[in-house]
Short mmCIF file of C-alpha atoms and ligand atoms in Angstrom, two decimals:
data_model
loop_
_atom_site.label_atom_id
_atom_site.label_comp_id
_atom_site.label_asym_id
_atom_site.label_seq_id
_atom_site.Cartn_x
_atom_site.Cartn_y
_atom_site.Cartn_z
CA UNK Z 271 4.14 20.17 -8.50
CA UNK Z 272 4.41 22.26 -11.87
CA UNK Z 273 5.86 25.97 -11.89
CA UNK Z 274 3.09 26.71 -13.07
CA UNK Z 275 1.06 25.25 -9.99
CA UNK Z 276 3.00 26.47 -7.65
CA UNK Z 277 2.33 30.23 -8.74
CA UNK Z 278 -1.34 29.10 -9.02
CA UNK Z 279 -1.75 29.86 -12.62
CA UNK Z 280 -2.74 26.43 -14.27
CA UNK Z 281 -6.56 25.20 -13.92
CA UNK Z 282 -6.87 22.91 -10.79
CA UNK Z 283 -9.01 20.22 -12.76
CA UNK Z 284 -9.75 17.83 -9.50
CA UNK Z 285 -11.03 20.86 -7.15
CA UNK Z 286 -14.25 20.34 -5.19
CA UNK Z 287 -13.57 16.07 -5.59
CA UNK Z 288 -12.51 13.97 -2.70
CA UNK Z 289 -10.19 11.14 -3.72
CA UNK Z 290 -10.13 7.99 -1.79
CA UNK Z 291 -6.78 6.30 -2.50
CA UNK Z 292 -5.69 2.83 -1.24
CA UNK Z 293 -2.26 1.70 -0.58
CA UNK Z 294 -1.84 5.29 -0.45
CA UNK Z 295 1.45 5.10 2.33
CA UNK Z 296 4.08 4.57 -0.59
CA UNK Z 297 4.91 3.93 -4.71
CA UNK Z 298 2.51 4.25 -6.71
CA UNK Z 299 -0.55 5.01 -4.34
CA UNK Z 300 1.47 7.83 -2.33
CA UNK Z 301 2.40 9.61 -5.92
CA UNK Z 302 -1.74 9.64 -6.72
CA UNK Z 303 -2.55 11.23 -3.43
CA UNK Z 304 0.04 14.06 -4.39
CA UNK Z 305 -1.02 14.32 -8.09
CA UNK Z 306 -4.70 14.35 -7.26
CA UNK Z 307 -4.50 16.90 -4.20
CA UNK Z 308 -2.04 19.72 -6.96
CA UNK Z 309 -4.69 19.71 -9.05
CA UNK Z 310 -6.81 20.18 -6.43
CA UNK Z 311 -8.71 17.37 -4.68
CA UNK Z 312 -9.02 16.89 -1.36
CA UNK Z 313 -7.62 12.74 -0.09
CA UNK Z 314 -8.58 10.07 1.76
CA UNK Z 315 -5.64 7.87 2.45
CA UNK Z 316 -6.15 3.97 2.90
CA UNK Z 317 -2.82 1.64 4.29
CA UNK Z 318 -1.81 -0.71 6.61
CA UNK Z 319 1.33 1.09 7.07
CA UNK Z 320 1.95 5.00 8.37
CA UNK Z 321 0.44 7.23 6.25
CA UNK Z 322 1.89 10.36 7.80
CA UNK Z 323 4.48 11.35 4.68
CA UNK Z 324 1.84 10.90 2.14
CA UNK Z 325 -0.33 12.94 4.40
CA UNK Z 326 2.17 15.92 4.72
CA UNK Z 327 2.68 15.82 0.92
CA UNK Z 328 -1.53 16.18 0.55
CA UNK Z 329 -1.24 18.73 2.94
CA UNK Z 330 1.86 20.77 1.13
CA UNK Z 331 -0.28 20.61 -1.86
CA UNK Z 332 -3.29 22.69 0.46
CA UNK Z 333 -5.35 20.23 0.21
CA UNK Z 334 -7.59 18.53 2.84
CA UNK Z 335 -6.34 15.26 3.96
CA UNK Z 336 -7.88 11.76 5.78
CA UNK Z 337 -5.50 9.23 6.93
CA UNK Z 338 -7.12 5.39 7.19
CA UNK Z 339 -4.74 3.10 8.51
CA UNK Z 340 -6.72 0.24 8.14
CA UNK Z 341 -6.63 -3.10 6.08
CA UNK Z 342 -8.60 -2.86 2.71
CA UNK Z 343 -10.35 -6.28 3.00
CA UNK Z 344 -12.27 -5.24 6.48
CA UNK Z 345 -15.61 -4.56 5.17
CA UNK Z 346 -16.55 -3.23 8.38
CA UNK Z 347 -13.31 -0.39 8.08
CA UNK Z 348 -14.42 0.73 4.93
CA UNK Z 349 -18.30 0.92 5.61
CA UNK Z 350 -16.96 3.31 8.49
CA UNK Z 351 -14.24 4.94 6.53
CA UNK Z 352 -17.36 5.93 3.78
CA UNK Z 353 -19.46 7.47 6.91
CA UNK Z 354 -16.21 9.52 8.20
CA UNK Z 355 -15.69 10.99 4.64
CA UNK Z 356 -19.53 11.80 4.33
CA UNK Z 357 -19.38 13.51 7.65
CA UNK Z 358 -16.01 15.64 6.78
CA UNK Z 359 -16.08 15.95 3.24
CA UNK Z 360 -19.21 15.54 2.35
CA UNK Z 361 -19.25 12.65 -0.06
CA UNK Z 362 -16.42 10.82 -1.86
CA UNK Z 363 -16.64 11.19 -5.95
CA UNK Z 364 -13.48 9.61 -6.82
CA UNK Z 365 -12.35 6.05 -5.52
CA UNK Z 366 -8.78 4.87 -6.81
CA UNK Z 367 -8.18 0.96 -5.99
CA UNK Z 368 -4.28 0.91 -5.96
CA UNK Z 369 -3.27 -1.21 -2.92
CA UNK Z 370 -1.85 -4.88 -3.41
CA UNK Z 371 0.04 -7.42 -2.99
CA UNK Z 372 1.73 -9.65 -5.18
CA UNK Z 373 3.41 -12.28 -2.93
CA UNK Z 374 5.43 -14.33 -5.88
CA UNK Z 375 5.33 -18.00 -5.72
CA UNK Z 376 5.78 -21.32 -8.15
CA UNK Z 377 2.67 -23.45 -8.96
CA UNK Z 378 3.77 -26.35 -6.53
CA UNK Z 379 3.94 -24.00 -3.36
CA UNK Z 380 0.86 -21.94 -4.22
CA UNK Z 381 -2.09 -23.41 -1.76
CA UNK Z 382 -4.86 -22.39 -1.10
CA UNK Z 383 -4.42 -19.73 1.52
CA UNK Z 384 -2.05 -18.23 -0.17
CA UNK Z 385 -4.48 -18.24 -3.31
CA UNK Z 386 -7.42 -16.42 -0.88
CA UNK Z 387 -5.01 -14.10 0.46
CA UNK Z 388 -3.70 -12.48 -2.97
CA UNK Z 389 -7.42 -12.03 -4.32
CA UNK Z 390 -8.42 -10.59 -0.84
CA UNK Z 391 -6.50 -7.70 -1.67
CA UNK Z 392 -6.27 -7.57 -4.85
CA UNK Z 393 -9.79 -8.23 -6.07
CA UNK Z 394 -12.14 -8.23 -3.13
CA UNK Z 395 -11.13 -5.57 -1.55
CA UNK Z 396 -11.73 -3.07 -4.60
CA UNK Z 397 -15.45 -4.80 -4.18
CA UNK Z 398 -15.61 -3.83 -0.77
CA UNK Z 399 -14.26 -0.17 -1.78
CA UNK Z 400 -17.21 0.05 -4.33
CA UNK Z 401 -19.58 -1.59 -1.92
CA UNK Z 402 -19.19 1.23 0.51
CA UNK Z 403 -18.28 4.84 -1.65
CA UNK Z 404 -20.28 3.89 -4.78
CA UNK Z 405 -23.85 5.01 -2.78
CA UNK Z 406 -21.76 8.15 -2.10
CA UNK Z 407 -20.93 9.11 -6.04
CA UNK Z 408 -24.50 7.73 -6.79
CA UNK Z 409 -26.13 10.06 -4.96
CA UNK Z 410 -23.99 12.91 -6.19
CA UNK Z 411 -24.43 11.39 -9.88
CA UNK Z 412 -20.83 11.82 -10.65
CA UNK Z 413 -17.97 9.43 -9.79
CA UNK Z 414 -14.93 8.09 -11.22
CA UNK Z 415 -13.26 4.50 -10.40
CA UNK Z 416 -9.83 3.69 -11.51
CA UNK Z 417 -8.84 -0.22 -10.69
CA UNK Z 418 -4.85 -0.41 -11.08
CA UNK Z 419 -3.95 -3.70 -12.58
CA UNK Z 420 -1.13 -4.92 -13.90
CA UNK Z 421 0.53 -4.76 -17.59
CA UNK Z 422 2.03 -7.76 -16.56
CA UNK Z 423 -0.90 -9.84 -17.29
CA UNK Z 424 -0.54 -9.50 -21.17
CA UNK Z 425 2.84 -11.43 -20.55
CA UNK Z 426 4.21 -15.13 -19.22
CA UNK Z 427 5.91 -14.83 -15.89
CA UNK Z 428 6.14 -17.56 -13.76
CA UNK Z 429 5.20 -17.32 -9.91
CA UNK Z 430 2.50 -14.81 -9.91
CA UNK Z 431 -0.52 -16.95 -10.82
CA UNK Z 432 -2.77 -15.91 -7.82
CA UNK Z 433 -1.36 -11.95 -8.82
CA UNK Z 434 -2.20 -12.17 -12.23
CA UNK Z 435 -5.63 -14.26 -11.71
CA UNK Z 436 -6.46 -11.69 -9.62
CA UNK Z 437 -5.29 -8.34 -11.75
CA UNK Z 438 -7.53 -9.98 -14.69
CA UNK Z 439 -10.34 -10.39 -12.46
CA UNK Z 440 -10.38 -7.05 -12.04
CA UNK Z 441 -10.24 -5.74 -15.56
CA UNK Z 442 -13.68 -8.05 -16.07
CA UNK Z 443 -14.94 -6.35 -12.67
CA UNK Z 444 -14.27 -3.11 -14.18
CA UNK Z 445 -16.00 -3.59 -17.09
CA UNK Z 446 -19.19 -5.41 -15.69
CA UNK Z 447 -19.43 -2.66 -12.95
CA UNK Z 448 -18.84 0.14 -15.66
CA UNK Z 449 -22.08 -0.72 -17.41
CA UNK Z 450 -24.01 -1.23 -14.22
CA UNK Z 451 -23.00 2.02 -12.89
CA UNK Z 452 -22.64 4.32 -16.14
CA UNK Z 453 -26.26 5.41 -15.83
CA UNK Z 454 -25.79 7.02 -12.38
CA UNK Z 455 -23.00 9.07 -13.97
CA UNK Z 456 -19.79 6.88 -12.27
CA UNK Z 457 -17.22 6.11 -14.36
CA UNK Z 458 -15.01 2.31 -14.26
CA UNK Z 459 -11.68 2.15 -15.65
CA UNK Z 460 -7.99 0.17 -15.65
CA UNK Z 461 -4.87 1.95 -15.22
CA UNK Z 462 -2.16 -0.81 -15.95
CA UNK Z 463 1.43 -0.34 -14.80
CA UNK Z 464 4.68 -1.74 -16.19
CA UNK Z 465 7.31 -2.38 -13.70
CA UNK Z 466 7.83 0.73 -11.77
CA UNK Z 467 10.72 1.69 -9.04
CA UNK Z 468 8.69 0.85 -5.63
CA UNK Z 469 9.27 -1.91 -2.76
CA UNK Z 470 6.98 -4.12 -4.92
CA UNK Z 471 8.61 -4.56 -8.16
CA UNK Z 472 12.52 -4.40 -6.47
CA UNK Z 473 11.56 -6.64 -3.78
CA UNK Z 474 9.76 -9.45 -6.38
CA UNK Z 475 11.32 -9.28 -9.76
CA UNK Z 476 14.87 -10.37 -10.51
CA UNK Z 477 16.86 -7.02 -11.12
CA UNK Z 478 18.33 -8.69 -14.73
CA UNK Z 479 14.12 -9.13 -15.10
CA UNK Z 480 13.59 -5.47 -14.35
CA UNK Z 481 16.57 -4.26 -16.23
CA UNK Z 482 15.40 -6.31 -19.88
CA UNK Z 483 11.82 -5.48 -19.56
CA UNK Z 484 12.54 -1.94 -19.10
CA UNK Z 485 15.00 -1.69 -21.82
CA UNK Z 486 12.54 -2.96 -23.99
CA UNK Z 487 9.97 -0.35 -24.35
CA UNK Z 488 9.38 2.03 -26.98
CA UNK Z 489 10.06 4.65 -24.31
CA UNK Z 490 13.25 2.60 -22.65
CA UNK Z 491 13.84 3.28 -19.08
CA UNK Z 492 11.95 1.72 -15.90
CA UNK Z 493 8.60 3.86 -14.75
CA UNK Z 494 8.53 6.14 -11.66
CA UNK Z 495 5.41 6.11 -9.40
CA UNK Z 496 4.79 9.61 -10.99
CA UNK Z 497 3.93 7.98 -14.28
CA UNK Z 498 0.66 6.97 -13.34
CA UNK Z 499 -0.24 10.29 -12.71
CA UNK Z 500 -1.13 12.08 -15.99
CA UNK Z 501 -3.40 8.55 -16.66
CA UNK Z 502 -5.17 8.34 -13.34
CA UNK Z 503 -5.69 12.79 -13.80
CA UNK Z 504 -7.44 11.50 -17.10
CA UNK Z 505 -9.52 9.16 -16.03
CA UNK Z 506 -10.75 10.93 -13.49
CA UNK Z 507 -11.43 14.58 -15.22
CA UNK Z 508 -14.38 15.98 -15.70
CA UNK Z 509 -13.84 15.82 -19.16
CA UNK Z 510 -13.81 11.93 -19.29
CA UNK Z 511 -17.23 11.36 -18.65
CA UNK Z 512 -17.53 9.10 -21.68
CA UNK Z 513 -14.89 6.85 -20.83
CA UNK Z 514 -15.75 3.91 -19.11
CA UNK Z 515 -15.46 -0.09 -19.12
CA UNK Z 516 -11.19 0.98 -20.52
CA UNK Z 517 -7.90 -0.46 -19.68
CA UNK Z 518 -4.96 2.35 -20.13
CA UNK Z 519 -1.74 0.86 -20.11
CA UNK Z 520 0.96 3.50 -19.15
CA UNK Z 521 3.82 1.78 -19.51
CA UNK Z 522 6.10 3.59 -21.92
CA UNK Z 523 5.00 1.28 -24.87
CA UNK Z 524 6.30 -2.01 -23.79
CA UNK Z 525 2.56 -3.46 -24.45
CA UNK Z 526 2.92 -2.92 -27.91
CA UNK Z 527 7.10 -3.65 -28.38
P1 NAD B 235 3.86 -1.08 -3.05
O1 NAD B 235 4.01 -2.44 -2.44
O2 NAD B 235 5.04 -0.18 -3.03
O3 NAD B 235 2.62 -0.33 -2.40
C1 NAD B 235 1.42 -1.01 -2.13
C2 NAD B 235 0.78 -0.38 -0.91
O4 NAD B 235 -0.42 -1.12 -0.62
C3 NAD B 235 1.68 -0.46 0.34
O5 NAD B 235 1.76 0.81 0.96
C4 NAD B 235 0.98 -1.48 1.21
O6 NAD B 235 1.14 -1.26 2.60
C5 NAD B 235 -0.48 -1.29 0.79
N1 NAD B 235 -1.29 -2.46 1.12
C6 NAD B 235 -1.03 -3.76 0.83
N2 NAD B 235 -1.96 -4.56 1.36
C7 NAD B 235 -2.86 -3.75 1.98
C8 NAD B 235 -4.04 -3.97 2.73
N3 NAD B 235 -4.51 -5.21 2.94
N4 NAD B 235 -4.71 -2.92 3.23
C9 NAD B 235 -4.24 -1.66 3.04
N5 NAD B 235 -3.10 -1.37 2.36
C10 NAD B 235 -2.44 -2.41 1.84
O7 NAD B 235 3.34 -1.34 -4.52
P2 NAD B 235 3.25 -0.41 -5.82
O8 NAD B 235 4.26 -0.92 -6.77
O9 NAD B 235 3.20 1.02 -5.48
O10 NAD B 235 1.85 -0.94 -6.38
C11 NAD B 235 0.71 -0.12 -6.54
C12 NAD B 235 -0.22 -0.78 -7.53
O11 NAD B 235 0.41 -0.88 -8.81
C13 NAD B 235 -0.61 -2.22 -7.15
O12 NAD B 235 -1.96 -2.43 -7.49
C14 NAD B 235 0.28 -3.06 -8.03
O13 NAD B 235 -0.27 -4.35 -8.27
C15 NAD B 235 0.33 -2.21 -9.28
N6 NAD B 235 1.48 -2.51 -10.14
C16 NAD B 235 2.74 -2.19 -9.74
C17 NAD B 235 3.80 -2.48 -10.59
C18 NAD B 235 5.22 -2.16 -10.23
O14 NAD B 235 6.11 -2.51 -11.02
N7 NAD B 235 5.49 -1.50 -9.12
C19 NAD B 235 3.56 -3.06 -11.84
C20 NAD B 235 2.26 -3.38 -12.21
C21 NAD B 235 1.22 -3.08 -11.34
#
């Protein structure tokens, strides 16, 4: 939180919104729930895993706060989860599909239930997600969607085929749901990390891996989880009605070095 939030004197852009955010129990998800309740917005919480320090952190922030500790590919979990946050909130307006795994593997070991299982959480479950809140932002004619992806997928890595198969699958999801949706007033976009300090990235990528890559950008230094707020804020403002069907790639220039 800013000074300048914490003596209450900067606009709270996200107030009146609820936020659903999955994989919201750590990294990069748990930094979104905090960003998005300062400036404002009330959070609904989606992880396998115990949500309860993201939940205090919502709740520092004042805002109102829903803890799901469910699995994002249940169907069923999230078609209940969307009735809940009707019930308590009112509606959801802003859906952010940040959970994931990446499970790294070579091409000879990768079969096919391995294959199912890294697009069942990486790419079904954010069609499950829209399945069940976009009715919700329909009927209030206003919703944002922010998919998180992967910068990685501009670049050759070996082992994450099913990852990275996935993480593009959801950039052309984005953009075929964008134009499908855009009418209704819901908004579709990409928010692309680079390699960021959280269990993910230290736990698959080679440390030398981590250490080139991030010495590489224009802006050289490995991203924190809070990076991603300022983008996801964006895409998510009021004031970024007209930008849908995008892929934002916050990653301290190493698309582009
Ligand atoms: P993380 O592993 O630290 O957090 C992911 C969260 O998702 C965890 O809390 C986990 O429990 C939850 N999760 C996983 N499977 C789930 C399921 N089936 N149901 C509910 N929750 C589930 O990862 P992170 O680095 O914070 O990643 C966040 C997003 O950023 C992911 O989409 C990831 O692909 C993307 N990303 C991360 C990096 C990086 O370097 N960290 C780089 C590019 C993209």
């Amino acid at each position: 939180m800013t000074d300048e939030q914490a003596a209450g004197t900067t606009p709270r852009t996200h107030e009146g919104r609820a936020a659903v955010v999955t994989g919201a129990a750590r990294g990069i998800g748990q930094a979104l729930c905090r960003g998005l309740a300062e400036n404002g917005a009330d959070v609904i919480g989606v992880d396998l895993e115990d949500l309860r320090e993201t939940g205090a952190a919502v709740e520092k922030a004042g805002a109102r706060w829903i803890a799901a500790q469910v699995d994002v590919t249940d169907a069923h979990a999230m078609a209940e989860l969307a009735t809940e946050v009707e019930d308590q909130l009112g509606g959801t307006h802003i859906l952010i599909n940040n959970a994931a795994i990446d499970d790294p593997i070579s091409w000879d070991e990768l079969d096919l239930d391995h294959w199912r299982r890294v697009l069942a959480v990486d790419l079904e479950a954010p069609f499950l997600t829209c399945k069940a809140f976009v009715p919700q932002m329909r009927a209030a004619g206003w919703g944002r969607i922010v998919n998180i992806a992967s910068g990685s997928v501009l670049r050759a890595m070996p082992r994450f085929v099913a990852y990275r198969a996935a993480k593009m699958g959801l950039i052309g999801f984005t953009r075929a749901l964008a134009s499908e949706v855009g009418p209704d007033g819901i908004t579709v976009n990409v928010a692309s990390p680079g390699i960021t300090v959280t269990k993910m990235a230290l736990g698959s990528l080679d440390p030398e891996v981590v250490e080139t890559e991030s010495s590489r950008r224009a802006i050289p230094r490995i991203g924190e989880p809070d990076d991603m707020v300022g983008t996801v804020l964006f895409l998510t403002a009021e004031a970024s009605a007209f930008v849908t069907g995008q892929t934002l790639l916050p990653n301290g220039g190493a698309a582009f070095v």
